[in-house]
């Protein structure tokens, strides 16, 4: 009996002990599960712009590894969930709702181009979760107070900043070399039209002698630019401006070379200094003026070069303009979570307002999330000329952020935003 | 509208020559694609929506061969004959099953082929756009003819396309094979009853159409961006050409392609904001006045 009793006693003890251990461990297990924070990211992973979307995802994965290695966001490990929006705004909006409602994401990194980002902004307004746009360059997204919400931020270069910096650079060369007759040639959709109009407006403001003698609006993904090029030859301008980008720019350069356009006329192509274009063009002409997109040589710091090399090492290709913007966004999220010591939307949003971080992509090693319109300033912005081989754009003239902000403010006033 | 610059262009020889040669450049490449489309429709009675695929295959094969061997003639041959071989396989495997089928079925099959081949191109060559690079022999300054500008490479392209147009016209009009093809277009049952292998004729015609599209892609590769989906960019214009020229007519394809070329280059001067629209307006006008196209048969 005694033996029996004692056996039962031991069994009971084991059961009780096990149960107690399980009970004690349960909240710990539950807490560990809740600690993981899911971040959702819609971006363009198929179609013509897929290269950019993939480069965005790459940058986020690379930077999130570092964040997780350093303990996550406010102590919570991050799990990223990526979804393809196929470059369709309605799909982007649907995907974001799914990421939040079904997958339980608490933060959205919005890797959408302009059209999709406006749709995502409205979903963010509705669902009230922290959202950071990382690819949309259209200025009104953050400048227009009617669109603004306290929980959405933008970590992207802006059209109006590029136009001011580009026009200031171009005006200086125009005055030095007496370039008065200009032609423009840009893609026929919102980005091409707006960016060109802003550039021309500022150029005329900085160099009043400039006149536009010819304008062409080839459509997006047009295979042949012959008529555009011969029209340029007829207009015989002293300089040409273009915001054609990607594969279209490659074709434009290849075809323009046949007509010798770039050997005699200075060409200002804001989107030229992008590694995807620079490495694709086989006969890259010397001396094309371009804005920086992402380039290892600007800012010319060991941190920036190291980041570009690390990305290349990991993904076997150079980062794009979208890559640095996404990398910077992850850094902003990490810094905000640290400052707020929380991943709560309201607390992180408050921490992001006016937050300055150390960044390889900052003009002076720092980027600020401007509090008044929740968008970044002081990022690296500049123009230079290309050479046909590495480092492609060795010398970049930095833009003047004081002038950029001054003219941006004037632009906002003219639009009735402030 | 900028009619001033259009009229001042007509007043200057150099401008007229430059714009006319550029019209030929756009037109002749378009012709190579459109003529295949029109041949296939005329004889096989299939509207081959997947024709742009062979243009893309030609461009990619030319790019690969040029970048591995460095030989441009080899690249052209690879583009043309590679596309023809793929075309032959497609004809045997898929197209031959849908001759005479419901047009909706034909469109579905063609559309499926577009999606499949675009994805295959992405798998094999990657999703990025590629540039082949201009062969050294053509890396020379443009030629000036009476003050008009013409890049040597484009003169070469025009010459190749013109030679093909002549050879094609001769083959169709003068040879026994051409006679059979014309007969098969008119009455395939009778041709078959005479003991002629119409299955082989159909396959050959389809492959020939693909060869021309592949060659156009190979010729375009040094100057146009090579990317998955590039076939679609030329498909719409090729259809406009065949609609204007008349479905099934080789002369119509040539005239239609050249008209579109001229409309684009001169339209860019006179109607810079409406250049794209001009092409469609012209097509609508042709359809209203001559529904079967400029060279189409009335009963078609």
CSV table of N, CA, C and O in Angstrom, one decimal, chain B residues 36-49 91 95-107 110 180-189 191 198 201-203 205-206 239 246-249 297 299-300:
chain,number,residue,atom,x,y,z
B,36,UNK,N,4.5,39.5,-91.8
B,36,UNK,CA,4.3,38.2,-91.3
B,36,UNK,C,2.9,38.0,-90.8
B,36,UNK,O,2.2,37.0,-91.1
B,37,UNK,N,2.4,39.0,-90.1
B,37,UNK,CA,1.1,39.0,-89.6
B,37,UNK,C,0.0,38.8,-90.7
B,37,UNK,O,-0.9,38.0,-90.6
B,38,UNK,N,0.3,39.6,-91.7
B,38,UNK,CA,-0.7,39.7,-92.8
B,38,UNK,C,-0.6,38.4,-93.7
B,38,UNK,O,-1.6,37.8,-94.1
B,39,UNK,N,0.6,37.8,-93.8
B,39,UNK,CA,0.8,36.5,-94.5
B,39,UNK,C,0.0,35.4,-93.8
B,39,UNK,O,-0.7,34.6,-94.4
B,40,UNK,N,0.2,35.4,-92.5
B,40,UNK,CA,-0.4,34.3,-91.7
B,40,UNK,C,-1.9,34.5,-91.7
B,40,UNK,O,-2.6,33.5,-91.9
B,41,UNK,N,-2.4,35.7,-91.7
B,41,UNK,CA,-3.8,35.8,-91.7
B,41,UNK,C,-4.3,35.5,-93.1
B,41,UNK,O,-5.3,34.8,-93.2
B,42,UNK,N,-3.6,35.9,-94.1
B,42,UNK,CA,-4.1,35.7,-95.5
B,42,UNK,C,-4.2,34.2,-95.8
B,42,UNK,O,-5.1,33.8,-96.5
B,43,UNK,N,-3.3,33.4,-95.3
B,43,UNK,CA,-3.2,32.0,-95.7
B,43,UNK,C,-3.8,31.1,-94.7
B,43,UNK,O,-4.6,30.2,-95.0
B,44,UNK,N,-3.4,31.3,-93.4
B,44,UNK,CA,-3.9,30.5,-92.4
B,44,UNK,C,-5.2,30.9,-91.8
B,44,UNK,O,-5.8,30.2,-91.0
B,45,UNK,N,-5.6,32.1,-92.1
B,45,UNK,CA,-6.9,32.7,-91.6
B,45,UNK,C,-6.9,32.8,-90.0
B,45,UNK,O,-7.9,32.5,-89.4
B,46,UNK,N,-5.7,33.0,-89.5
B,46,UNK,CA,-5.6,33.1,-88.0
B,46,UNK,C,-5.1,34.5,-87.7
B,46,UNK,O,-4.1,34.9,-88.3
B,47,UNK,N,-5.8,35.3,-86.8
B,47,UNK,CA,-5.2,36.6,-86.4
B,47,UNK,C,-4.2,36.3,-85.3
B,47,UNK,O,-4.6,36.0,-84.2
B,48,UNK,N,-2.9,36.3,-85.7
B,48,UNK,CA,-1.9,35.8,-84.7
B,48,UNK,C,-1.5,36.9,-83.7
B,48,UNK,O,-0.6,37.7,-83.9
B,49,UNK,N,-2.3,37.0,-82.6
B,49,UNK,CA,-2.0,38.0,-81.6
B,49,UNK,C,-0.6,37.8,-81.0
B,49,UNK,O,-0.1,38.7,-80.3
B,91,UNK,N,3.5,26.2,-84.2
B,91,UNK,CA,2.5,25.9,-85.2
B,91,UNK,C,2.1,24.5,-85.1
B,91,UNK,O,0.9,24.2,-85.0
B,95,UNK,N,-1.0,26.0,-82.9
B,95,UNK,CA,-1.7,26.7,-83.9
B,95,UNK,C,-2.5,25.8,-84.9
B,95,UNK,O,-3.6,26.1,-85.2
B,96,UNK,N,-1.8,24.7,-85.2
B,96,UNK,CA,-2.5,23.8,-86.2
B,96,UNK,C,-3.8,23.2,-85.6
B,96,UNK,O,-4.7,22.8,-86.4
B,97,UNK,N,-4.0,23.3,-84.3
B,97,UNK,CA,-5.2,22.8,-83.7
B,97,UNK,C,-6.3,23.8,-83.8
B,97,UNK,O,-7.5,23.5,-83.5
B,98,UNK,N,-6.0,25.0,-84.0
B,98,UNK,CA,-7.0,26.0,-83.9
B,98,UNK,C,-7.4,26.7,-85.3
B,98,UNK,O,-8.1,27.7,-85.4
B,99,UNK,N,-6.9,26.1,-86.4
B,99,UNK,CA,-7.3,26.6,-87.7
B,99,UNK,C,-8.8,26.4,-87.9
B,99,UNK,O,-9.3,25.3,-87.6
B,100,UNK,N,-9.4,27.4,-88.2
B,100,UNK,CA,-10.9,27.3,-88.5
B,100,UNK,C,-11.7,27.3,-87.2
B,100,UNK,O,-12.9,27.1,-87.2
B,101,UNK,N,-11.0,27.4,-86.0
B,101,UNK,CA,-11.8,27.4,-84.8
B,101,UNK,C,-12.4,28.7,-84.5
B,101,UNK,O,-12.2,29.7,-85.2
B,102,UNK,N,-13.2,28.8,-83.5
B,102,UNK,CA,-13.9,30.0,-83.1
B,102,UNK,C,-12.8,31.1,-82.8
B,102,UNK,O,-11.8,30.8,-82.2
B,103,UNK,N,-12.9,32.3,-83.4
B,103,UNK,CA,-11.9,33.3,-83.2
B,103,UNK,C,-11.6,33.6,-81.7
B,103,UNK,O,-10.4,33.9,-81.4
B,104,UNK,N,-12.6,33.4,-80.9
B,104,UNK,CA,-12.3,33.7,-79.5
B,104,UNK,C,-11.3,32.7,-78.9
B,104,UNK,O,-10.4,33.0,-78.1
B,105,UNK,N,-11.4,31.4,-79.4
B,105,UNK,CA,-10.5,30.4,-79.0
B,105,UNK,C,-9.1,30.7,-79.5
B,105,UNK,O,-8.1,30.6,-78.8
B,106,UNK,N,-9.0,31.2,-80.8
B,106,UNK,CA,-7.7,31.6,-81.3
B,106,UNK,C,-7.1,32.7,-80.5
B,106,UNK,O,-5.9,32.7,-80.2
B,107,UNK,N,-7.9,33.7,-80.1
B,107,UNK,CA,-7.3,34.8,-79.3
B,107,UNK,C,-6.8,34.3,-78.0
B,107,UNK,O,-5.8,34.7,-77.5
B,110,UNK,N,-3.5,32.5,-78.4
B,110,UNK,CA,-2.5,33.5,-78.7
B,110,UNK,C,-2.1,34.3,-77.4
B,110,UNK,O,-0.9,34.5,-77.1
B,180,UNK,N,1.4,28.0,-105.2
B,180,UNK,CA,0.7,27.1,-104.3
B,180,UNK,C,0.2,27.8,-103.1
B,180,UNK,O,-0.9,27.6,-102.7
B,181,UNK,N,1.1,28.7,-102.6
B,181,UNK,CA,0.7,29.5,-101.4
B,181,UNK,C,-0.6,30.3,-101.7
B,181,UNK,O,-1.5,30.4,-101.0
B,182,UNK,N,-0.5,31.0,-102.9
B,182,UNK,CA,-1.7,31.8,-103.3
B,182,UNK,C,-2.9,30.9,-103.5
B,182,UNK,O,-4.0,31.3,-103.0
B,183,UNK,N,-2.7,29.8,-104.0
B,183,UNK,CA,-3.9,28.9,-104.2
B,183,UNK,C,-4.4,28.4,-102.9
B,183,UNK,O,-5.6,28.3,-102.7
B,184,UNK,N,-3.5,28.1,-102.0
B,184,UNK,CA,-3.9,27.6,-100.6
B,184,UNK,C,-4.7,28.7,-99.9
B,184,UNK,O,-5.6,28.4,-99.1
B,185,UNK,N,-4.3,29.9,-100.1
B,185,UNK,CA,-5.0,31.0,-99.5
B,185,UNK,C,-6.5,31.1,-100.0
B,185,UNK,O,-7.4,31.4,-99.3
B,186,UNK,N,-6.6,30.8,-101.3
B,186,UNK,CA,-7.9,31.0,-102.0
B,186,UNK,C,-8.8,29.8,-101.8
B,186,UNK,O,-9.9,29.9,-101.4
B,187,UNK,N,-8.2,28.6,-101.9
B,187,UNK,CA,-9.1,27.4,-101.8
B,187,UNK,C,-8.2,26.2,-101.3
B,187,UNK,O,-7.8,25.4,-102.1
B,188,UNK,N,-8.0,26.1,-100.0
B,188,UNK,CA,-7.2,25.1,-99.4
B,188,UNK,C,-7.7,23.7,-99.7
B,188,UNK,O,-6.9,22.8,-99.9
B,189,UNK,N,-9.0,23.5,-99.8
B,189,UNK,CA,-9.5,22.1,-100.0
B,189,UNK,C,-9.1,21.6,-101.4
B,189,UNK,O,-8.7,20.5,-101.5
B,191,UNK,N,-6.5,22.7,-103.2
B,191,UNK,CA,-5.1,22.5,-103.2
B,191,UNK,C,-4.7,21.1,-102.6
B,191,UNK,O,-3.9,20.3,-103.1
B,198,UNK,N,-0.9,20.5,-97.8
B,198,UNK,CA,-1.2,21.9,-97.3
B,198,UNK,C,-0.8,22.0,-95.8
B,198,UNK,O,-0.5,23.2,-95.4
B,201,UNK,N,2.6,23.4,-96.1
B,201,UNK,CA,2.5,24.8,-96.6
B,201,UNK,C,2.2,25.7,-95.4
B,201,UNK,O,2.8,26.7,-95.2
B,202,UNK,N,1.2,25.3,-94.7
B,202,UNK,CA,0.7,26.1,-93.5
B,202,UNK,C,1.9,26.3,-92.5
B,202,UNK,O,2.2,27.4,-92.1
B,203,UNK,N,2.6,25.2,-92.2
B,203,UNK,CA,3.7,25.3,-91.3
B,203,UNK,C,4.8,26.2,-91.8
B,203,UNK,O,5.3,27.0,-91.1
B,205,UNK,N,4.5,28.6,-94.0
B,205,UNK,CA,4.1,30.0,-94.0
B,205,UNK,C,4.2,30.6,-92.6
B,205,UNK,O,4.7,31.7,-92.4
B,206,UNK,N,3.8,29.9,-91.6
B,206,UNK,CA,3.8,30.4,-90.3
B,206,UNK,C,5.3,30.6,-89.9
B,206,UNK,O,5.6,31.7,-89.3
B,239,UNK,N,-0.8,45.8,-86.2
B,239,UNK,CA,-2.2,45.6,-86.5
B,239,UNK,C,-2.8,46.8,-87.2
B,239,UNK,O,-3.5,46.6,-88.2
B,246,UNK,N,-4.8,46.4,-95.5
B,246,UNK,CA,-5.7,45.3,-95.9
B,246,UNK,C,-5.1,44.0,-95.4
B,246,UNK,O,-4.0,43.7,-95.8
B,247,UNK,N,-5.9,43.3,-94.6
B,247,UNK,CA,-5.4,42.0,-94.1
B,247,UNK,C,-5.1,41.0,-95.2
B,247,UNK,O,-6.0,40.8,-96.1
B,248,UNK,N,-3.9,40.5,-95.2
B,248,UNK,CA,-3.6,39.5,-96.3
B,248,UNK,C,-2.8,40.0,-97.4
B,248,UNK,O,-2.4,39.3,-98.3
B,249,UNK,N,-2.6,41.4,-97.5
B,249,UNK,CA,-1.9,41.9,-98.6
B,249,UNK,C,-0.5,42.4,-98.3
B,249,UNK,O,-0.3,43.2,-97.4
B,297,UNK,N,-9.0,42.9,-100.4
B,297,UNK,CA,-10.1,42.6,-101.4
B,297,UNK,C,-11.4,43.0,-100.9
B,297,UNK,O,-11.7,42.8,-99.7
B,299,UNK,N,-14.3,41.9,-101.0
B,299,UNK,CA,-15.2,40.9,-100.4
B,299,UNK,C,-14.7,40.4,-99.1
B,299,UNK,O,-15.4,39.7,-98.3
B,300,UNK,N,-13.5,40.7,-98.8
B,300,UNK,CA,-12.8,40.1,-97.6
B,300,UNK,C,-13.6,40.5,-96.3
B,300,UNK,O,-14.2,41.6,-96.2
